[in-house]
CSV table of C-alpha atoms in Angstrom, one decimal:
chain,number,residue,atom,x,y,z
L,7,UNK,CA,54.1,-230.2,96.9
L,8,UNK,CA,56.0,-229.9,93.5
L,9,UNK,CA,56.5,-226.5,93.8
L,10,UNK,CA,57.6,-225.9,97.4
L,11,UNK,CA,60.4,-228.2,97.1
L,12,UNK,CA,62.6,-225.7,95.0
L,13,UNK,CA,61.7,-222.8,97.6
L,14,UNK,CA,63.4,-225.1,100.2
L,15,UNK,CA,66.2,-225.5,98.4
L,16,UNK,CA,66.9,-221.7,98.4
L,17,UNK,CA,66.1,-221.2,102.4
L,18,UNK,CA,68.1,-224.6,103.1
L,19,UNK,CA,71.6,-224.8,103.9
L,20,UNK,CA,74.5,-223.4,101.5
L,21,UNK,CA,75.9,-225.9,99.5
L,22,UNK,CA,79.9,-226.1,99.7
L,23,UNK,CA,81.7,-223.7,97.1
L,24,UNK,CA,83.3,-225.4,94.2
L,25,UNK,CA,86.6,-223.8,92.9
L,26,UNK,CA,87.6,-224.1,89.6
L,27,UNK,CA,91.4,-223.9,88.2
L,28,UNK,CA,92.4,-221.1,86.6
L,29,UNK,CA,94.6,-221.9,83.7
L,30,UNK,CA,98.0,-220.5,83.9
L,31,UNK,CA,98.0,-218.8,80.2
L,32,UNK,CA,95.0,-216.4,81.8
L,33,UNK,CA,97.8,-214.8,83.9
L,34,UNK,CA,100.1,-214.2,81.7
L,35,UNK,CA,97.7,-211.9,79.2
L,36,UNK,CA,96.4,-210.2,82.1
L,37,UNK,CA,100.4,-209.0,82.8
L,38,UNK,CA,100.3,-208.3,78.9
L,39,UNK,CA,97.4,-206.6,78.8
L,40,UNK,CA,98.2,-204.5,81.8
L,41,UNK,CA,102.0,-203.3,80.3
L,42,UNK,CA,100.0,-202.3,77.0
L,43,UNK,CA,97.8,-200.0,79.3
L,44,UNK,CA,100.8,-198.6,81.1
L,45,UNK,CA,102.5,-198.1,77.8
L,46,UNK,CA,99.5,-196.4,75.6
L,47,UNK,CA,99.1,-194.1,78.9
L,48,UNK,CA,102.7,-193.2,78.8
L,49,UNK,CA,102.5,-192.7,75.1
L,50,UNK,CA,99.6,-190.4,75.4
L,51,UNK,CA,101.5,-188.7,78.6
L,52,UNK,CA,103.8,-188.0,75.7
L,53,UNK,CA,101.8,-186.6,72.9
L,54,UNK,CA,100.0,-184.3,75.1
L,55,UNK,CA,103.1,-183.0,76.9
L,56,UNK,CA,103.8,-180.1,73.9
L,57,UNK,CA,100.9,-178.4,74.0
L,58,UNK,CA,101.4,-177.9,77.8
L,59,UNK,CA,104.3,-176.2,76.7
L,60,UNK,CA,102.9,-174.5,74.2
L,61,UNK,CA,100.4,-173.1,77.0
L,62,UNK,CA,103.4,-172.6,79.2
L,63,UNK,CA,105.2,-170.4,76.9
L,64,UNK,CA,101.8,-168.6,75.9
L,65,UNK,CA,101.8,-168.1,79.5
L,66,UNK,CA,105.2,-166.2,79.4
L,67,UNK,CA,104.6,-164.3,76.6
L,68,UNK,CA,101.2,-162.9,78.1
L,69,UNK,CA,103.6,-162.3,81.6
L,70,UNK,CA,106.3,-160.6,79.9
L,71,UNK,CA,103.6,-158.1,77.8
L,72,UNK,CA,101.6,-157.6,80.9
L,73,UNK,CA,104.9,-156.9,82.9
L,74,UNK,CA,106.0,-154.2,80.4
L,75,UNK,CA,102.2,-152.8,80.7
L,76,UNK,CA,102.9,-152.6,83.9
L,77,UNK,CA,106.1,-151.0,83.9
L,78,UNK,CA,104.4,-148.3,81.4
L,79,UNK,CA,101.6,-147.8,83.7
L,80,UNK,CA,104.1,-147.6,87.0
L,81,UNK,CA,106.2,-144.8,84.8
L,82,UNK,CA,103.0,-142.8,83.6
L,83,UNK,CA,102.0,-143.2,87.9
L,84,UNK,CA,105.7,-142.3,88.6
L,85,UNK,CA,105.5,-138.9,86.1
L,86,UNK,CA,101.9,-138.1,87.6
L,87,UNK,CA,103.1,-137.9,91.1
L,88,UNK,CA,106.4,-136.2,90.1
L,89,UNK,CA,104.4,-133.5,88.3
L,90,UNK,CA,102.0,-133.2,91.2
L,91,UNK,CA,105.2,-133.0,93.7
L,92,UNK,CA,106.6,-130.4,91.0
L,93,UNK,CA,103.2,-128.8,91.3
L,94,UNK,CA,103.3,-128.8,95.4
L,95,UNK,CA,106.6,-127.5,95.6
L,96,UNK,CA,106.0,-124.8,93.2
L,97,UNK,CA,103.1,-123.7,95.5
L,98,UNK,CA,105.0,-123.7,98.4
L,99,UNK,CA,107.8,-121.9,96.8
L,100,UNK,CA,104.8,-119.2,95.7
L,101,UNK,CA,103.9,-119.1,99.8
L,102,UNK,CA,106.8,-118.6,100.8
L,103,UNK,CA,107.3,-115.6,98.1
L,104,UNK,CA,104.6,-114.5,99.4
L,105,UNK,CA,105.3,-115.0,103.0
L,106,UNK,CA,108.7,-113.7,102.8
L,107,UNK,CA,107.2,-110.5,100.7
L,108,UNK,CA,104.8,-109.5,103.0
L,109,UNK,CA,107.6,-109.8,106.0
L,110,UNK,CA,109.8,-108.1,104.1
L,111,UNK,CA,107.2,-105.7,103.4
L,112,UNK,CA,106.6,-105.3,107.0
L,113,UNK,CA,110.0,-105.5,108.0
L,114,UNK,CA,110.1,-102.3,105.9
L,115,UNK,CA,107.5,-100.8,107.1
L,116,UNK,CA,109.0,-101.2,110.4
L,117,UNK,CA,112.4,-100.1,109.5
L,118,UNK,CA,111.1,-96.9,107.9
L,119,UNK,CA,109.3,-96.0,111.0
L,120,UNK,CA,112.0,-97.1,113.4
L,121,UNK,CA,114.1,-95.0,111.2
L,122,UNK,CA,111.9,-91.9,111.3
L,123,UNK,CA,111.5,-92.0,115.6
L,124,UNK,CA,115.1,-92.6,115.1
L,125,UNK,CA,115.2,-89.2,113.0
L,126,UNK,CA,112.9,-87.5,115.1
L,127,UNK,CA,114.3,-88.1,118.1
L,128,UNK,CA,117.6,-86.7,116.7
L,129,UNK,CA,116.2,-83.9,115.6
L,130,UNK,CA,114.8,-83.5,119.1
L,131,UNK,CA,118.4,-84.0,120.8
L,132,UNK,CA,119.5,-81.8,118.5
L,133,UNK,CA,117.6,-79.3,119.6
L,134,UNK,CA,117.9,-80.1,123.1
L,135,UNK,CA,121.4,-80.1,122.8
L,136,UNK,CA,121.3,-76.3,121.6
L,137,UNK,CA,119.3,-75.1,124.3
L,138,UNK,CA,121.9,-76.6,126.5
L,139,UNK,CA,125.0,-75.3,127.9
L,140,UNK,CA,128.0,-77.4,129.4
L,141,UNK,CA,128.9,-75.9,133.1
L,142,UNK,CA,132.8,-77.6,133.9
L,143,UNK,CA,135.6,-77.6,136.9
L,144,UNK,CA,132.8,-77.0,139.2
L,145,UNK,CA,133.5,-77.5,142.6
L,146,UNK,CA,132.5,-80.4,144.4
L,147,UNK,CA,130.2,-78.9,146.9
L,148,UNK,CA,128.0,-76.8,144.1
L,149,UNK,CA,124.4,-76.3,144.5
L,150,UNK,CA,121.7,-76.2,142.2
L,151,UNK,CA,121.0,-73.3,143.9
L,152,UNK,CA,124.4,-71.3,142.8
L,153,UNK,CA,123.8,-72.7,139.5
L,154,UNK,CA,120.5,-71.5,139.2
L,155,UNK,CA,121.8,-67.8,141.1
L,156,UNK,CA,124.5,-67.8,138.3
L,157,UNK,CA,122.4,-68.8,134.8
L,158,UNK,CA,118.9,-67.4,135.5
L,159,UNK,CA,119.4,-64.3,134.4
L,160,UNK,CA,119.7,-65.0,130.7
L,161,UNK,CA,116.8,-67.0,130.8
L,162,UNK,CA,114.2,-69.3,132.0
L,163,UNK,CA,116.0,-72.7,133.3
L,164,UNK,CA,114.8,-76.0,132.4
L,165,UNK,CA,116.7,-78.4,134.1
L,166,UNK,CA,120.0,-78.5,135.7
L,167,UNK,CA,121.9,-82.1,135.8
L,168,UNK,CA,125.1,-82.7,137.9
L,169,UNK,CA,127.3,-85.5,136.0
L,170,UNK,CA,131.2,-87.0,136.9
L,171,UNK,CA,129.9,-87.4,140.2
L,172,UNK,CA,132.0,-90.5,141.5
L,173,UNK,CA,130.5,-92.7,144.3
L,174,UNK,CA,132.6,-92.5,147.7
L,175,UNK,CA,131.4,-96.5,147.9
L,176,UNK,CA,130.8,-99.0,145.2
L,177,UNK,CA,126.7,-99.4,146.3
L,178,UNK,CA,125.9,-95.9,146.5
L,179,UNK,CA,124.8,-95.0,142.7
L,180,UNK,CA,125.5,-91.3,140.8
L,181,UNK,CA,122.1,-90.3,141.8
L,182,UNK,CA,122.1,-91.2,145.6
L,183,UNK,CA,125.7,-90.0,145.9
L,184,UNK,CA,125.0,-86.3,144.1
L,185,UNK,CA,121.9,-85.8,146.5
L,186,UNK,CA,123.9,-86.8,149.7
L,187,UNK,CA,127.2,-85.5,148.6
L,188,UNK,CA,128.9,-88.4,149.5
L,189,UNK,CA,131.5,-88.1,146.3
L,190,UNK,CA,134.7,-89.9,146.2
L,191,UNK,CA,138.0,-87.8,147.9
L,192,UNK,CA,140.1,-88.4,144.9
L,193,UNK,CA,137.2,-86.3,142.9
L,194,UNK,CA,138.0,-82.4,143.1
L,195,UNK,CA,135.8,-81.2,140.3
L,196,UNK,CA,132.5,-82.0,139.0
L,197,UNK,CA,130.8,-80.5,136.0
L,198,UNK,CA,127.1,-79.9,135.5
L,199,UNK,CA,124.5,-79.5,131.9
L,200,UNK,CA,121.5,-76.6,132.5
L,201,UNK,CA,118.7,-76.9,130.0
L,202,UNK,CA,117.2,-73.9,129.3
L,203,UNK,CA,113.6,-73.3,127.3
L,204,UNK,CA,115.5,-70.9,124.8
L,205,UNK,CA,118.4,-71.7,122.2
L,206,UNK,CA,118.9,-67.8,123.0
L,207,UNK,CA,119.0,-67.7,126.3
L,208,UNK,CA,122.1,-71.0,126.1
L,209,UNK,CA,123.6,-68.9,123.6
L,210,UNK,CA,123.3,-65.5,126.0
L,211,UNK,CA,124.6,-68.1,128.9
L,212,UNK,CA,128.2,-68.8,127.4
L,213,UNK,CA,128.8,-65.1,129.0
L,214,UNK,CA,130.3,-67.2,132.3
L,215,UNK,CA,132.7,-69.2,130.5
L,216,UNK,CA,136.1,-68.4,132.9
L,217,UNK,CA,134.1,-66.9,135.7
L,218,UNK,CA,135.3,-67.5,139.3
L,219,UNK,CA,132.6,-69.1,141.1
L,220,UNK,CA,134.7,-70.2,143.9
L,221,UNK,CA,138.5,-69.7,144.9
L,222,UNK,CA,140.3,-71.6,142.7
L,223,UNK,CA,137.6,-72.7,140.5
L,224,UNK,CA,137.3,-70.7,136.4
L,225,UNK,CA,133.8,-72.6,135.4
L,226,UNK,CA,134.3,-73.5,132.0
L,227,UNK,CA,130.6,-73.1,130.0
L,228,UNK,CA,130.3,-74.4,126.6
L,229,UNK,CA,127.3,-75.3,124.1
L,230,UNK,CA,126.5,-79.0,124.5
L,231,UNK,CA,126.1,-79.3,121.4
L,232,UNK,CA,128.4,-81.1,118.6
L,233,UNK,CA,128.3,-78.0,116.0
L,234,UNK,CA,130.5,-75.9,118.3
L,235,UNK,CA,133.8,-76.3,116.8
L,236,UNK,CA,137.1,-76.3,118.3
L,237,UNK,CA,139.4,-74.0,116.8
L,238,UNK,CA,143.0,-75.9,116.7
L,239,UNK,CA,144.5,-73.0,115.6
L,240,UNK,CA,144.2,-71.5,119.2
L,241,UNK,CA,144.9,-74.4,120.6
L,242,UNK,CA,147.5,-76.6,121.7
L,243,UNK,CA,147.9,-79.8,122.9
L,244,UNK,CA,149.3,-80.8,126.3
L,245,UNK,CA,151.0,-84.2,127.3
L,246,UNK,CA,153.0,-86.1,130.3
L,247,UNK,CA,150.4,-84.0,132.9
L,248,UNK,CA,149.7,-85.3,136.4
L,249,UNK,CA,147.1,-87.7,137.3
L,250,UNK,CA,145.7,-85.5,140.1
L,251,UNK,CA,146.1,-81.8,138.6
L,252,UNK,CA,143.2,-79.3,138.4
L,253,UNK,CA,142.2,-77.1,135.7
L,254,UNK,CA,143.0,-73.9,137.3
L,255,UNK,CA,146.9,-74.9,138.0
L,256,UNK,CA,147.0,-75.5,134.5
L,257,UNK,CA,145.6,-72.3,133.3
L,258,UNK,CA,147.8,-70.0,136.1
L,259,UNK,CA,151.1,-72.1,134.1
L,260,UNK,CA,149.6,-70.6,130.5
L,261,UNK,CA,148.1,-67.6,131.9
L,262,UNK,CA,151.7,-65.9,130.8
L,263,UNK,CA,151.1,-66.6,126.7
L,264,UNK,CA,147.9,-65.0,127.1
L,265,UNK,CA,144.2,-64.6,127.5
L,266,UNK,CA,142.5,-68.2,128.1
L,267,UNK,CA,139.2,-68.8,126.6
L,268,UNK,CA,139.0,-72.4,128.2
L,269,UNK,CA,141.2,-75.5,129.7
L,270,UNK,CA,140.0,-79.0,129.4
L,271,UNK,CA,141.7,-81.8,131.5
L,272,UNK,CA,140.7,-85.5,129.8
L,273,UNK,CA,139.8,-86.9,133.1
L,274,UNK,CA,138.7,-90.7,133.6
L,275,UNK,CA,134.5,-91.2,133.9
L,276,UNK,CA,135.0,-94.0,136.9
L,277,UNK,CA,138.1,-92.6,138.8
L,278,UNK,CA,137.8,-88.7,138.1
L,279,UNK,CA,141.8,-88.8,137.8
L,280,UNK,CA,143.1,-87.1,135.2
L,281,UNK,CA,144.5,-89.4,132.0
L,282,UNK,CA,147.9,-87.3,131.3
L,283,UNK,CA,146.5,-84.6,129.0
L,284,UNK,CA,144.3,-82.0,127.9
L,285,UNK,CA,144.1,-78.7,125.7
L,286,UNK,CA,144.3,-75.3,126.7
L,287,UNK,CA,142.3,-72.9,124.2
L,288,UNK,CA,143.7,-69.3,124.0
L,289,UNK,CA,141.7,-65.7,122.5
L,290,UNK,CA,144.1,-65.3,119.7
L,291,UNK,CA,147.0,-67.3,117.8
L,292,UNK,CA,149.8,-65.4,118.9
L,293,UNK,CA,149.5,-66.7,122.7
L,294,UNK,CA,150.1,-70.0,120.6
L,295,UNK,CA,153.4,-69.3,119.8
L,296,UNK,CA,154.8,-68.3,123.4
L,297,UNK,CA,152.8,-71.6,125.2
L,298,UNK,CA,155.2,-73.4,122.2
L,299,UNK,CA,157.8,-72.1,124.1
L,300,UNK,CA,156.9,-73.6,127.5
L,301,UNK,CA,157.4,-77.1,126.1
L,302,UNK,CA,159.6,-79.1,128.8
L,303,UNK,CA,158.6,-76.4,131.6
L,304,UNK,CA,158.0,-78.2,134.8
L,305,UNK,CA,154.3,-78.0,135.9
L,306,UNK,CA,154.3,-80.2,139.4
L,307,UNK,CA,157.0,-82.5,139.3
L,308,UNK,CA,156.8,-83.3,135.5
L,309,UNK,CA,157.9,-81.9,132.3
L,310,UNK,CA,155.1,-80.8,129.8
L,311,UNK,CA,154.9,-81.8,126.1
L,312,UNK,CA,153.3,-78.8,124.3
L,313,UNK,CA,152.6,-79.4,120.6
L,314,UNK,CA,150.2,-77.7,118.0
L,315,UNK,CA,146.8,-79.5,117.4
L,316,UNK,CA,147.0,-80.4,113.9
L,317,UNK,CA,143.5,-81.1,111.9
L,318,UNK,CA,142.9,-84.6,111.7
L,319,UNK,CA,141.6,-84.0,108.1
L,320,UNK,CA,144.7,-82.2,106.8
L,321,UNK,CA,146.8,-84.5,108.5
L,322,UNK,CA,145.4,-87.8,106.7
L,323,UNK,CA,146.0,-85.6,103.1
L,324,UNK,CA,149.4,-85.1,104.6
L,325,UNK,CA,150.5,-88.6,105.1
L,326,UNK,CA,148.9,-89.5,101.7
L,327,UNK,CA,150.7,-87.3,100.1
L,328,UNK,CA,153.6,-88.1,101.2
L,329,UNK,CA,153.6,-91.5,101.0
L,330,UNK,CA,152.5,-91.4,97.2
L,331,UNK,CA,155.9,-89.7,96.7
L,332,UNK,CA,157.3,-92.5,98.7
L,333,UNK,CA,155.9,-95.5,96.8
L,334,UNK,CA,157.2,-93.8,93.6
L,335,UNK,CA,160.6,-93.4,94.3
L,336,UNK,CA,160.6,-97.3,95.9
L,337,UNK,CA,158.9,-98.4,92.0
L,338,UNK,CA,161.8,-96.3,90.9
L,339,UNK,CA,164.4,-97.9,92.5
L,340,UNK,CA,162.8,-101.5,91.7
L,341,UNK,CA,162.8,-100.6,88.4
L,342,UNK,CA,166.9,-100.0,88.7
L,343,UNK,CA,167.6,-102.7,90.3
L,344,UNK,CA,166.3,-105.2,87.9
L,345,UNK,CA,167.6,-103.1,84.9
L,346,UNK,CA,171.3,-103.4,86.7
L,347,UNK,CA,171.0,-107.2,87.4
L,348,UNK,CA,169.9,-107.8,83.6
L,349,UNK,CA,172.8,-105.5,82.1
L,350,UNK,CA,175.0,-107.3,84.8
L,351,UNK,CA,174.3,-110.6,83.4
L,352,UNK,CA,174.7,-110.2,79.6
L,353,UNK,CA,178.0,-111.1,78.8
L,354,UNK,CA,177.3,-114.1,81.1
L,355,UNK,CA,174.0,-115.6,78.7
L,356,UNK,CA,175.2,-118.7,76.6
L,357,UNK,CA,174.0,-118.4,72.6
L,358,UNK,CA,172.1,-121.8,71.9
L,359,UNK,CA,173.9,-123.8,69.5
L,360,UNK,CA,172.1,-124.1,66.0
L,361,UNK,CA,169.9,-127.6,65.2
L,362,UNK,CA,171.5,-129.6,62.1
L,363,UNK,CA,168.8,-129.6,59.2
L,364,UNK,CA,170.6,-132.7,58.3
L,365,UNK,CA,168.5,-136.1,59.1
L,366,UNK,CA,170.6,-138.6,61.5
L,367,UNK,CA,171.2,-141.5,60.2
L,368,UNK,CA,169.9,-144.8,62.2
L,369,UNK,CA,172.0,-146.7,64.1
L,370,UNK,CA,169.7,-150.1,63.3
L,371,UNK,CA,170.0,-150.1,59.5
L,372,UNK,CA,172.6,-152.5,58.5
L,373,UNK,CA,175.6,-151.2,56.2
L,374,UNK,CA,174.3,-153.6,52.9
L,375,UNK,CA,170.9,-151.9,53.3
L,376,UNK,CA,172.0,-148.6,53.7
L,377,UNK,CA,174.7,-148.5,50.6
L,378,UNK,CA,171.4,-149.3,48.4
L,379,UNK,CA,169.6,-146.9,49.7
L,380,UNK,CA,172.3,-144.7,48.7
């Protein structure tokens, strides 16, 4: 029973608390004691603030040396890929060498045989030309049949080609208006090119040259060739003709002078009008002199300027030489004049007046300084 009376007092009802007074002193070094904590904190705040800066500025000294180890390493990065650029645009420079070489090489090649077709086929005109003869002031209604009747004798034809054929319409071509004869009424003469198979036989040909081959018509038959030369010494030169003469009226005006070889009218290719001149070739120089003398003559309704055909060649030398002799005497006379306006002008010229070697004196200087100077 003794013992079970203190375990009732534990399991029994709480006993009322009982406060005790705190004394008032106890407050007061709690408040102490807390502003000593707050101060030794501060002061240790403040003894261990330097060597955060010491770490700080550590820190920047590391940044700055790694920043200029970076800048070294961005240069050496920056000089790699300018040398491998360099390297890149020196190999594409190298292609396009290359390129340009080989195309230029081509391009060469390609010239050189351009060039020789261009040769041969010259050579080929060349001959062609030789083997053909130039058939003029042909009547419009020629055949190849007369043709053929007039030139097969001397040799085996080749061809035979109708040209200054003028349409009578603007649709109809050369071609169409030559096979239907449907030629243009201002048109009173065509001429015609026959091709023969041997330079001899074109040669043999030129035999026709001032036949008749129909009233009024003296076919003129020349090499087609540019190495047959024109000799301007039988030749002259005729000017202010009609529009709409022929050949033959032209020939009966300088069949007087003398023996004609041939008489070209300059005609237009699209009209077949004439252009207002032409050139009458004569056998021999003296029948030069008399057509001379027709110069002015009327010859239908106009008078007609005969002059000499002067070489082009000789001509050029001519007017060099004489202006040469030209530009001389004009250096001559330049060279005159300005001797003349200097003579002119010497009594005029002014002789400079002579510099004083004396010094000048200054106007600053005061008189007292300047007499003991002196």
């Amino acid at each position: 029973a003794a013992p079970a009376a203190p375990l009732a007092r534990l399991f029994g009802a709480a006993a009322p608390p009982v406060l005790v007074a705190v004394p008032a002193g106890n407050k007061k070094r709690k408040r102490a004691e807390e502003r000593e904590k707050v101060s030794e904190d501060q002061s240790l705040s403040v003894i261990q603030e330097p060597p955060v800066k010491t770490k700080k500025a550590r820190k920047k000294e590391r940044s700055e040396a790694e920043k200029k180890l970076s800048q070294r390493e961005n240069a050496l990065e920056q000089a790699d890929e300018e040398e491998d650029q360099k390297l890149f645009q020196n190999k594409a420079k190298q292609k396009k060498k290359a390129s340009q070489a080989i195309t230029k090489s081509v391009a060469n090649s390609a010239t050189g045989a351009t060039a020789k077709q261009r040769k041969r086929k010259r050579v080929a005109n060349e001959a062609a030309d030789r083997r053909t003869v130039f058939v003029g002031n042909l009547p419009v209604n020629c055949t190849l049949q007369v043709l053929k009747s007039l030139f097969t004798k001397y040799g085996q034809i080749q061809s035979i080609r109708f040209r200054s054929l003028i349409p009578a319409e603007d649709g109809i071509s050369k071609k169409v208006a030559a096979i239907k004869r449907k030629v243009h009424p201002n048109v009173k003469s065509i001429n015609a090119y026959v091709v023969f198979k041997e330079e001899c036989d074109a040669q043999k040909a030129l035999k026709e040259n001032g036949t008749e081959i129909a009233s009024g018509f003296h076919i003129r038959v020349d090499t087609a060739s540019e190495t047959s030369s024109h000799d301007n010494k039988r030749s002259v030169f005729l000017g202010n003709l009609s529009y709409d003469i022929l050949d033959d009226a032209v020939r009966e005006h300088f069949l007087v002078c003398g023996d004609i070889v041939r008489v070209r009218v300059v005609r237009d290719s699209r009209t077949g009008l004439g252009k207002g001149f032409g050139y009458v070739l004569f056998e021999n120089t003296d029948a030069v002199h008399l057509a001379l003398k027709l110069n002015n003559s009327v010859l239908m309704g106009r008078k007609v300027r005969v002059q000499r055909v002067a070489d082009k060649k000789k001509a050029q030398k001519g007017s060099d030489q004489s202006a040469a002799p030209k530009d001389r005497a004009d250096k001559k006379k330049k060279k005159k004049e300005k001797s003349c306006s200097d003579d002119s002008f010497v009594g005029e010229k002014a002789n400079p007046l002579k510099k004083s070697t004396k010094p000048k004196r200054l106007k600053t200087t005061p008189r007292s300084k300047a007499g003991k100077n002196k």
